């Protein structure tokens, strides 16, 4: 635990926003005010992290989908890397309106993205005019940027992991509308009541975001491992009765 505290402090997770920008609902998570900046209580960060880890491990252990969302510049790289590492979908460029509430349309767009990829790789592509090729490339680049992270999202996610719910308010709103759980890294200017499992911490520092998303991804990987072990044990267990039955039949 002390190692985690050291890591969190070194990553600057405890630095909040300027006191003038705070949301009063964040009061329980604030330790002090120093040089006009709110200092987040690291104990509350750890409490939020432990709750989030436990929940996300449970979701991934039952093969639930977890969508990572972080479109701010500081979060984009960490979101992509950690989501890929734990095999979950992500959005790190722009939240498209209706991503959850109009999911069928998003699936159609993903089908179009795959169609464009197949076309660009085929001989038929060379038959198009330069102007048409340029138009197709432009469409492909835009769709790839917006949708590539969601390729594996064959169904609605069970949970969203969000960096800065204030910036990702549209994602939060859609999740609430559909009853999808939200886990979020929230700074002192956010409203903790709008997310289910808040993790109070600096949501502007790249190091802070990297550390929190890494810990979350580790929990998801652990949950998947538990599911694999349980599945293996179940298969092995189901073999035992069959063997016993055969022995009895032989008698």
PDB file of C-alpha atoms in Angstrom:
ATOM      1  CA  UNK A   1       0.000   0.000   0.000  1.00  0.00           C
ATOM      2  CA  UNK A   2       2.817   2.432   0.880  1.00  0.00           C
ATOM      3  CA  UNK A   3       4.360   1.718  -2.546  1.00  0.00           C
ATOM      4  CA  UNK A   4       1.090   2.704  -4.200  1.00  0.00           C
ATOM      5  CA  UNK A   5       0.939   5.925  -2.167  1.00  0.00           C
ATOM      6  CA  UNK A   6       4.482   6.777  -3.291  1.00  0.00           C
ATOM      7  CA  UNK A   7       3.609   6.052  -6.938  1.00  0.00           C
ATOM      8  CA  UNK A   8       0.474   8.194  -6.757  1.00  0.00           C
ATOM      9  CA  UNK A   9       2.294  11.132  -5.163  1.00  0.00           C
ATOM     10  CA  UNK A  10       5.221  10.903  -7.594  1.00  0.00           C
ATOM     11  CA  UNK A  11       2.768  10.926 -10.509  1.00  0.00           C
ATOM     12  CA  UNK A  12       1.137  14.074  -9.103  1.00  0.00           C
ATOM     13  CA  UNK A  13      -2.270  12.411  -8.719  1.00  0.00           C
ATOM     14  CA  UNK A  14      -2.948  14.567  -5.634  1.00  0.00           C
ATOM     15  CA  UNK A  15      -2.779  17.920  -7.454  1.00  0.00           C
ATOM     16  CA  UNK A  16      -6.250  19.331  -8.072  1.00  0.00           C
ATOM     17  CA  UNK A  17      -7.343  22.471  -9.925  1.00  0.00           C
ATOM     18  CA  UNK A  18      -7.179  26.049  -8.738  1.00  0.00           C
ATOM     19  CA  UNK A  19      -9.427  26.495  -5.720  1.00  0.00           C
ATOM     20  CA  UNK A  20     -11.530  29.052  -7.626  1.00  0.00           C
ATOM     21  CA  UNK A  21     -12.570  26.340 -10.130  1.00  0.00           C
ATOM     22  CA  UNK A  22     -13.653  23.694  -7.648  1.00  0.00           C
ATOM     23  CA  UNK A  23     -16.973  21.898  -7.471  1.00  0.00           C
ATOM     24  CA  UNK A  24     -18.205  22.022  -3.832  1.00  0.00           C
ATOM     25  CA  UNK A  25     -19.398  18.405  -4.135  1.00  0.00           C
ATOM     26  CA  UNK A  26     -15.720  17.386  -4.253  1.00  0.00           C
ATOM     27  CA  UNK A  27     -15.206  18.642  -0.684  1.00  0.00           C
ATOM     28  CA  UNK A  28     -15.043  15.114   0.867  1.00  0.00           C
ATOM     29  CA  UNK A  29     -12.130  14.228  -1.428  1.00  0.00           C
ATOM     30  CA  UNK A  30     -10.031  17.346  -0.767  1.00  0.00           C
ATOM     31  CA  UNK A  31      -7.257  17.217   1.828  1.00  0.00           C
ATOM     32  CA  UNK A  32      -6.090  20.852   1.864  1.00  0.00           C
ATOM     33  CA  UNK A  33      -5.568  24.031  -0.128  1.00  0.00           C
ATOM     34  CA  UNK A  34      -2.016  25.040  -0.950  1.00  0.00           C
ATOM     35  CA  UNK A  35      -0.910  28.059  -3.039  1.00  0.00           C
ATOM     36  CA  UNK A  36      -4.487  28.514  -4.315  1.00  0.00           C
ATOM     37  CA  UNK A  37      -4.571  24.875  -5.509  1.00  0.00           C
ATOM     38  CA  UNK A  38      -6.657  22.116  -3.956  1.00  0.00           C
ATOM     39  CA  UNK A  39      -4.758  19.030  -2.813  1.00  0.00           C
ATOM     40  CA  UNK A  40      -6.681  15.779  -3.243  1.00  0.00           C
ATOM     41  CA  UNK A  41      -6.676  13.317  -0.341  1.00  0.00           C
ATOM     42  CA  UNK A  42      -4.616  10.358  -1.603  1.00  0.00           C
ATOM     43  CA  UNK A  43      -6.430   8.053   0.824  1.00  0.00           C
ATOM     44  CA  UNK A  44      -9.655   8.841  -1.057  1.00  0.00           C
ATOM     45  CA  UNK A  45      -7.891   8.161  -4.369  1.00  0.00           C
ATOM     46  CA  UNK A  46      -6.802   4.729  -3.101  1.00  0.00           C
ATOM     47  CA  UNK A  47     -10.296   4.018  -1.761  1.00  0.00           C
ATOM     48  CA  UNK A  48     -11.798   4.861  -5.149  1.00  0.00           C
ATOM     49  CA  UNK A  49      -9.156   2.815  -6.967  1.00  0.00           C
ATOM     50  CA  UNK A  50      -9.742  -0.274  -4.816  1.00  0.00           C
ATOM     51  CA  UNK A  51     -13.513  -0.091  -5.372  1.00  0.00           C
ATOM     52  CA  UNK A  52     -13.009   0.385  -9.128  1.00  0.00           C
ATOM     53  CA  UNK A  53     -10.479  -2.465  -9.369  1.00  0.00           C
ATOM     54  CA  UNK A  54     -12.800  -4.875  -7.569  1.00  0.00           C
ATOM     55  CA  UNK A  55     -15.768  -3.958  -9.755  1.00  0.00           C
ATOM     56  CA  UNK A  56     -13.857  -4.008 -13.064  1.00  0.00           C
ATOM     57  CA  UNK A  57     -12.241  -7.355 -12.241  1.00  0.00           C
ATOM     58  CA  UNK A  58     -15.745  -8.760 -11.647  1.00  0.00           C
ATOM     59  CA  UNK A  59     -17.050  -7.356 -14.941  1.00  0.00           C
ATOM     60  CA  UNK A  60     -14.124  -8.717 -16.963  1.00  0.00           C
ATOM     61  CA  UNK A  61     -14.284 -12.100 -15.168  1.00  0.00           C
ATOM     62  CA  UNK A  62     -17.767 -12.607 -16.620  1.00  0.00           C
ATOM     63  CA  UNK A  63     -16.676 -11.449 -20.104  1.00  0.00           C
ATOM     64  CA  UNK A  64     -18.309  -8.035 -19.800  1.00  0.00           C
ATOM     65  CA  UNK A  65     -17.200  -5.272 -22.165  1.00  0.00           C
ATOM     66  CA  UNK A  66     -15.526  -2.187 -20.671  1.00  0.00           C
ATOM     67  CA  UNK A  67     -15.228   0.902 -22.878  1.00  0.00           C
ATOM     68  CA  UNK A  68     -12.318   3.268 -22.159  1.00  0.00           C
ATOM     69  CA  UNK A  69     -13.075   6.944 -22.895  1.00  0.00           C
ATOM     70  CA  UNK A  70     -10.569   9.796 -22.836  1.00  0.00           C
ATOM     71  CA  UNK A  71     -10.457  12.260 -25.716  1.00  0.00           C
ATOM     72  CA  UNK A  72      -8.285  14.981 -24.170  1.00  0.00           C
ATOM     73  CA  UNK A  73      -4.778  15.223 -25.602  1.00  0.00           C
ATOM     74  CA  UNK A  74      -3.074  14.135 -22.339  1.00  0.00           C
ATOM     75  CA  UNK A  75      -5.208  10.970 -22.118  1.00  0.00           C
ATOM     76  CA  UNK A  76      -5.352   9.750 -25.726  1.00  0.00           C
ATOM     77  CA  UNK A  77      -2.143   7.713 -25.765  1.00  0.00           C
ATOM     78  CA  UNK A  78      -2.671   6.059 -22.358  1.00  0.00           C
ATOM     79  CA  UNK A  79      -6.276   5.203 -23.172  1.00  0.00           C
ATOM     80  CA  UNK A  80      -5.298   3.484 -26.432  1.00  0.00           C
ATOM     81  CA  UNK A  81      -2.317   1.622 -24.956  1.00  0.00           C
ATOM     82  CA  UNK A  82      -4.038   0.327 -21.798  1.00  0.00           C
ATOM     83  CA  UNK A  83      -7.324  -0.555 -23.527  1.00  0.00           C
ATOM     84  CA  UNK A  84      -5.390  -2.570 -26.122  1.00  0.00           C
ATOM     85  CA  UNK A  85      -3.342  -4.241 -23.392  1.00  0.00           C
ATOM     86  CA  UNK A  86      -6.432  -5.528 -21.594  1.00  0.00           C
ATOM     87  CA  UNK A  87      -8.335  -6.258 -24.814  1.00  0.00           C
ATOM     88  CA  UNK A  88     -11.101  -3.676 -24.402  1.00  0.00           C
ATOM     89  CA  UNK A  89     -12.567  -1.095 -26.825  1.00  0.00           C
ATOM     90  CA  UNK A  90     -11.702   2.592 -26.503  1.00  0.00           C
ATOM     91  CA  UNK A  91     -12.525   6.097 -27.743  1.00  0.00           C
ATOM     92  CA  UNK A  92      -9.636   8.568 -27.623  1.00  0.00           C
ATOM     93  CA  UNK A  93     -10.293  11.058 -30.415  1.00  0.00           C
ATOM     94  CA  UNK A  94     -13.908  12.225 -30.417  1.00  0.00           C
ATOM     95  CA  UNK A  95     -17.102  10.980 -28.825  1.00  0.00           C
ATOM     96  CA  UNK A  96     -19.643  10.535 -31.608  1.00  0.00           C
ATOM     97  CA  UNK A  97     -23.156  11.451 -30.509  1.00  0.00           C
ATOM     98  CA  UNK A  98     -25.230   8.276 -30.189  1.00  0.00           C
ATOM     99  CA  UNK A  99     -22.237   5.965 -29.674  1.00  0.00           C
ATOM    100  CA  UNK A 100     -24.286   4.142 -27.032  1.00  0.00           C
ATOM    101  CA  UNK A 101     -27.843   5.359 -27.518  1.00  0.00           C
ATOM    102  CA  UNK A 102     -27.761   4.802 -31.299  1.00  0.00           C
ATOM    103  CA  UNK A 103     -25.385   1.852 -31.320  1.00  0.00           C
ATOM    104  CA  UNK A 104     -26.844   0.275 -34.470  1.00  0.00           C
ATOM    105  CA  UNK A 105     -25.709   3.280 -36.519  1.00  0.00           C
ATOM    106  CA  UNK A 106     -22.202   2.988 -35.059  1.00  0.00           C
ATOM    107  CA  UNK A 107     -22.103  -0.693 -36.055  1.00  0.00           C
ATOM    108  CA  UNK A 108     -23.087   0.316 -39.604  1.00  0.00           C
ATOM    109  CA  UNK A 109     -20.251   2.836 -39.680  1.00  0.00           C
ATOM    110  CA  UNK A 110     -17.816   0.179 -38.508  1.00  0.00           C
ATOM    111  CA  UNK A 111     -19.006  -2.020 -41.366  1.00  0.00           C
ATOM    112  CA  UNK A 112     -18.330   0.894 -43.738  1.00  0.00           C
ATOM    113  CA  UNK A 113     -14.822   1.291 -42.293  1.00  0.00           C
ATOM    114  CA  UNK A 114     -14.078  -2.373 -43.007  1.00  0.00           C
ATOM    115  CA  UNK A 115     -15.556  -1.977 -46.475  1.00  0.00           C
ATOM    116  CA  UNK A 116     -13.233   0.966 -47.184  1.00  0.00           C
ATOM    117  CA  UNK A 117     -10.219  -0.979 -45.910  1.00  0.00           C
ATOM    118  CA  UNK A 118     -11.034  -3.908 -48.194  1.00  0.00           C
ATOM    119  CA  UNK A 119     -11.514  -1.538 -51.142  1.00  0.00           C
ATOM    120  CA  UNK A 120      -8.196   0.259 -50.578  1.00  0.00           C
ATOM    121  CA  UNK A 121      -6.391  -3.090 -50.475  1.00  0.00           C
ATOM    122  CA  UNK A 122      -8.028  -4.372 -53.680  1.00  0.00           C
ATOM    123  CA  UNK A 123      -7.155  -3.865 -57.371  1.00  0.00           C
ATOM    124  CA  UNK A 124     -10.510  -2.134 -57.902  1.00  0.00           C
ATOM    125  CA  UNK A 125      -9.171   0.883 -55.970  1.00  0.00           C
ATOM    126  CA  UNK A 126      -6.743   1.731 -58.794  1.00  0.00           C
ATOM    127  CA  UNK A 127      -9.636   1.966 -61.247  1.00  0.00           C
ATOM    128  CA  UNK A 128     -10.992   5.055 -59.431  1.00  0.00           C
ATOM    129  CA  UNK A 129      -9.976   8.567 -60.457  1.00  0.00           C
ATOM    130  CA  UNK A 130      -7.382  10.435 -58.367  1.00  0.00           C
ATOM    131  CA  UNK A 131     -10.125  12.709 -57.081  1.00  0.00           C
ATOM    132  CA  UNK A 132     -12.279   9.758 -55.998  1.00  0.00           C
ATOM    133  CA  UNK A 133      -9.293   8.052 -54.369  1.00  0.00           C
ATOM    134  CA  UNK A 134      -8.544  11.233 -52.437  1.00  0.00           C
ATOM    135  CA  UNK A 135     -12.170  11.428 -51.273  1.00  0.00           C
ATOM    136  CA  UNK A 136     -12.168   7.772 -50.183  1.00  0.00           C
ATOM    137  CA  UNK A 137      -8.866   8.234 -48.331  1.00  0.00           C
ATOM    138  CA  UNK A 138     -10.240  11.268 -46.521  1.00  0.00           C
ATOM    139  CA  UNK A 139     -13.375   9.351 -45.508  1.00  0.00           C
ATOM    140  CA  UNK A 140     -11.245   6.398 -44.367  1.00  0.00           C
ATOM    141  CA  UNK A 141      -8.864   8.504 -42.271  1.00  0.00           C
ATOM    142  CA  UNK A 142     -11.732  10.258 -40.499  1.00  0.00           C
ATOM    143  CA  UNK A 143     -13.594   7.000 -39.795  1.00  0.00           C
ATOM    144  CA  UNK A 144     -10.425   5.217 -38.678  1.00  0.00           C
ATOM    145  CA  UNK A 145      -9.622   8.011 -36.224  1.00  0.00           C
ATOM    146  CA  UNK A 146     -13.138   7.990 -34.739  1.00  0.00           C
ATOM    147  CA  UNK A 147     -13.987   4.291 -34.838  1.00  0.00           C
ATOM    148  CA  UNK A 148     -10.848   2.166 -34.848  1.00  0.00           C
ATOM    149  CA  UNK A 149     -10.853   1.667 -31.071  1.00  0.00           C
ATOM    150  CA  UNK A 150     -14.423   0.337 -31.148  1.00  0.00           C
ATOM    151  CA  UNK A 151     -13.893  -2.486 -33.649  1.00  0.00           C
ATOM    152  CA  UNK A 152     -14.172  -5.138 -30.927  1.00  0.00           C
ATOM    153  CA  UNK A 153     -17.345  -3.603 -29.481  1.00  0.00           C
ATOM    154  CA  UNK A 154     -19.859  -6.087 -30.876  1.00  0.00           C
ATOM    155  CA  UNK A 155     -22.400  -5.160 -28.202  1.00  0.00           C
ATOM    156  CA  UNK A 156     -23.045  -2.391 -25.694  1.00  0.00           C
ATOM    157  CA  UNK A 157     -20.472  -2.178 -22.895  1.00  0.00           C
ATOM    158  CA  UNK A 158     -21.341  -3.051 -19.322  1.00  0.00           C
ATOM    159  CA  UNK A 159     -19.190  -0.224 -18.010  1.00  0.00           C
ATOM    160  CA  UNK A 160     -17.327   2.941 -19.089  1.00  0.00           C
ATOM    161  CA  UNK A 161     -13.905   3.949 -17.745  1.00  0.00           C
ATOM    162  CA  UNK A 162     -13.681   7.726 -18.193  1.00  0.00           C
ATOM    163  CA  UNK A 163     -10.884  10.255 -17.820  1.00  0.00           C
ATOM    164  CA  UNK A 164     -12.443  13.632 -16.921  1.00  0.00           C
ATOM    165  CA  UNK A 165     -16.248  13.179 -16.909  1.00  0.00           C
ATOM    166  CA  UNK A 166     -16.645  16.956 -17.217  1.00  0.00           C
ATOM    167  CA  UNK A 167     -15.083  16.903 -20.678  1.00  0.00           C
ATOM    168  CA  UNK A 168     -16.771  13.587 -21.527  1.00  0.00           C
ATOM    169  CA  UNK A 169     -20.200  14.771 -20.377  1.00  0.00           C
ATOM    170  CA  UNK A 170     -21.907  13.362 -23.487  1.00  0.00           C
ATOM    171  CA  UNK A 171     -20.509   9.898 -22.768  1.00  0.00           C
ATOM    172  CA  UNK A 172     -21.680  10.157 -19.147  1.00  0.00           C
ATOM    173  CA  UNK A 173     -25.133  11.307 -20.261  1.00  0.00           C
ATOM    174  CA  UNK A 174     -25.567   8.395 -22.703  1.00  0.00           C
ATOM    175  CA  UNK A 175     -24.339   5.867 -20.131  1.00  0.00           C
ATOM    176  CA  UNK A 176     -26.819   7.227 -17.565  1.00  0.00           C
ATOM    177  CA  UNK A 177     -29.660   7.030 -20.090  1.00  0.00           C
ATOM    178  CA  UNK A 178     -28.958   3.333 -20.670  1.00  0.00           C
ATOM    179  CA  UNK A 179     -28.079   2.401 -17.078  1.00  0.00           C
ATOM    180  CA  UNK A 180     -24.458   1.640 -17.957  1.00  0.00           C
ATOM    181  CA  UNK A 181     -22.057   1.948 -15.004  1.00  0.00           C
ATOM    182  CA  UNK A 182     -19.315   4.607 -15.041  1.00  0.00           C
ATOM    183  CA  UNK A 183     -15.886   4.555 -13.408  1.00  0.00           C
ATOM    184  CA  UNK A 184     -14.091   7.899 -13.692  1.00  0.00           C
ATOM    185  CA  UNK A 185     -10.895   9.711 -12.823  1.00  0.00           C
ATOM    186  CA  UNK A 186     -12.336  12.981 -11.505  1.00  0.00           C
ATOM    187  CA  UNK A 187     -10.559  16.214 -10.652  1.00  0.00           C
ATOM    188  CA  UNK A 188     -11.701  18.888  -8.189  1.00  0.00           C
ATOM    189  CA  UNK A 189     -13.786  20.682 -10.846  1.00  0.00           C
ATOM    190  CA  UNK A 190     -16.017  17.630 -11.515  1.00  0.00           C
ATOM    191  CA  UNK A 191     -19.358  16.534 -10.077  1.00  0.00           C
ATOM    192  CA  UNK A 192     -18.829  13.129  -8.403  1.00  0.00           C
ATOM    193  CA  UNK A 193     -22.583  12.501  -8.242  1.00  0.00           C
ATOM    194  CA  UNK A 194     -22.692  12.000 -12.024  1.00  0.00           C
ATOM    195  CA  UNK A 195     -20.499   8.881 -11.975  1.00  0.00           C
ATOM    196  CA  UNK A 196     -20.990   5.581 -10.165  1.00  0.00           C
ATOM    197  CA  UNK A 197     -17.418   4.954  -9.025  1.00  0.00           C
ATOM    198  CA  UNK A 198     -15.337   8.139  -8.764  1.00  0.00           C
ATOM    199  CA  UNK A 199     -11.544   7.981  -8.469  1.00  0.00           C
ATOM    200  CA  UNK A 200     -10.493  11.429  -7.221  1.00  0.00           C
ATOM    201  CA  UNK A 201      -7.251  12.500  -8.865  1.00  0.00           C
ATOM    202  CA  UNK A 202      -5.475  14.774 -11.304  1.00  0.00           C
ATOM    203  CA  UNK A 203      -7.068  14.293 -14.736  1.00  0.00           C
ATOM    204  CA  UNK A 204      -4.760  16.728 -16.586  1.00  0.00           C
ATOM    205  CA  UNK A 205      -1.311  15.267 -15.910  1.00  0.00           C
ATOM    206  CA  UNK A 206      -0.134  12.601 -18.378  1.00  0.00           C
ATOM    207  CA  UNK A 207       1.733  10.768 -15.607  1.00  0.00           C
ATOM    208  CA  UNK A 208      -1.354  10.698 -13.390  1.00  0.00           C
ATOM    209  CA  UNK A 209      -3.574   9.423 -16.211  1.00  0.00           C
ATOM    210  CA  UNK A 210      -0.969   6.819 -17.225  1.00  0.00           C
ATOM    211  CA  UNK A 211      -0.740   5.425 -13.698  1.00  0.00           C
ATOM    212  CA  UNK A 212      -4.494   5.280 -13.045  1.00  0.00           C
ATOM    213  CA  UNK A 213      -5.335   3.695 -16.423  1.00  0.00           C
ATOM    214  CA  UNK A 214      -2.502   1.173 -15.958  1.00  0.00           C
ATOM    215  CA  UNK A 215      -3.827   0.100 -12.535  1.00  0.00           C
ATOM    216  CA  UNK A 216      -7.345  -0.204 -13.990  1.00  0.00           C
ATOM    217  CA  UNK A 217      -6.121  -2.252 -16.971  1.00  0.00           C
ATOM    218  CA  UNK A 218      -4.194  -4.542 -14.596  1.00  0.00           C
ATOM    219  CA  UNK A 219      -7.424  -5.237 -12.706  1.00  0.00           C
ATOM    220  CA  UNK A 220      -9.241  -6.082 -15.959  1.00  0.00           C
ATOM    221  CA  UNK A 221      -6.422  -8.427 -17.042  1.00  0.00           C
ATOM    222  CA  UNK A 222      -6.575 -10.110 -13.612  1.00  0.00           C
ATOM    223  CA  UNK A 223     -10.345 -10.552 -13.946  1.00  0.00           C
ATOM    224  CA  UNK A 224      -9.923 -12.167 -17.365  1.00  0.00           C
ATOM    225  CA  UNK A 225      -7.280 -14.524 -15.945  1.00  0.00           C
ATOM    226  CA  UNK A 226      -9.660 -15.565 -13.156  1.00  0.00           C
ATOM    227  CA  UNK A 227     -12.335 -16.296 -15.769  1.00  0.00           C
ATOM    228  CA  UNK A 228      -9.891 -18.405 -17.806  1.00  0.00           C
ATOM    229  CA  UNK A 229      -8.807 -20.384 -14.721  1.00  0.00           C
ATOM    230  CA  UNK A 230     -12.429 -20.942 -13.629  1.00  0.00           C
ATOM    231  CA  UNK A 231     -13.347 -22.066 -17.145  1.00  0.00           C
ATOM    232  CA  UNK A 232     -10.401 -24.495 -17.218  1.00  0.00           C
ATOM    233  CA  UNK A 233     -11.324 -25.911 -13.809  1.00  0.00           C
ATOM    234  CA  UNK A 234     -14.923 -26.306 -14.921  1.00  0.00           C
ATOM    235  CA  UNK A 235     -13.833 -28.230 -18.003  1.00  0.00           C
ATOM    236  CA  UNK A 236     -11.544 -30.446 -15.945  1.00  0.00           C
ATOM    237  CA  UNK A 237     -14.269 -30.922 -13.347  1.00  0.00           C
ATOM    238  CA  UNK A 238     -16.810 -31.902 -15.992  1.00  0.00           C
ATOM    239  CA  UNK A 239     -14.408 -34.618 -17.191  1.00  0.00           C
ATOM    240  CA  UNK A 240     -14.312 -36.280 -13.773  1.00  0.00           C
ATOM    241  CA  UNK A 241     -17.953 -37.396 -13.612  1.00  0.00           C
ATOM    242  CA  UNK A 242     -17.677 -38.832 -17.130  1.00  0.00           C
ATOM    243  CA  UNK A 243     -14.638 -40.899 -16.099  1.00  0.00           C
ATOM    244  CA  UNK A 244     -16.375 -42.060 -12.936  1.00  0.00           C
ATOM    245  CA  UNK A 245     -19.435 -43.095 -14.910  1.00  0.00           C
ATOM    246  CA  UNK A 246     -17.280 -45.064 -17.356  1.00  0.00           C
ATOM    247  CA  UNK A 247     -15.569 -46.875 -14.454  1.00  0.00           C
ATOM    248  CA  UNK A 248     -18.914 -47.778 -12.960  1.00  0.00           C
ATOM    249  CA  UNK A 249     -20.159 -49.042 -16.295  1.00  0.00           C
ATOM    250  CA  UNK A 250     -17.051 -51.217 -16.624  1.00  0.00           C
ATOM    251  CA  UNK A 251     -17.798 -52.788 -13.251  1.00  0.00           C
TER     252      UNK A 251
END
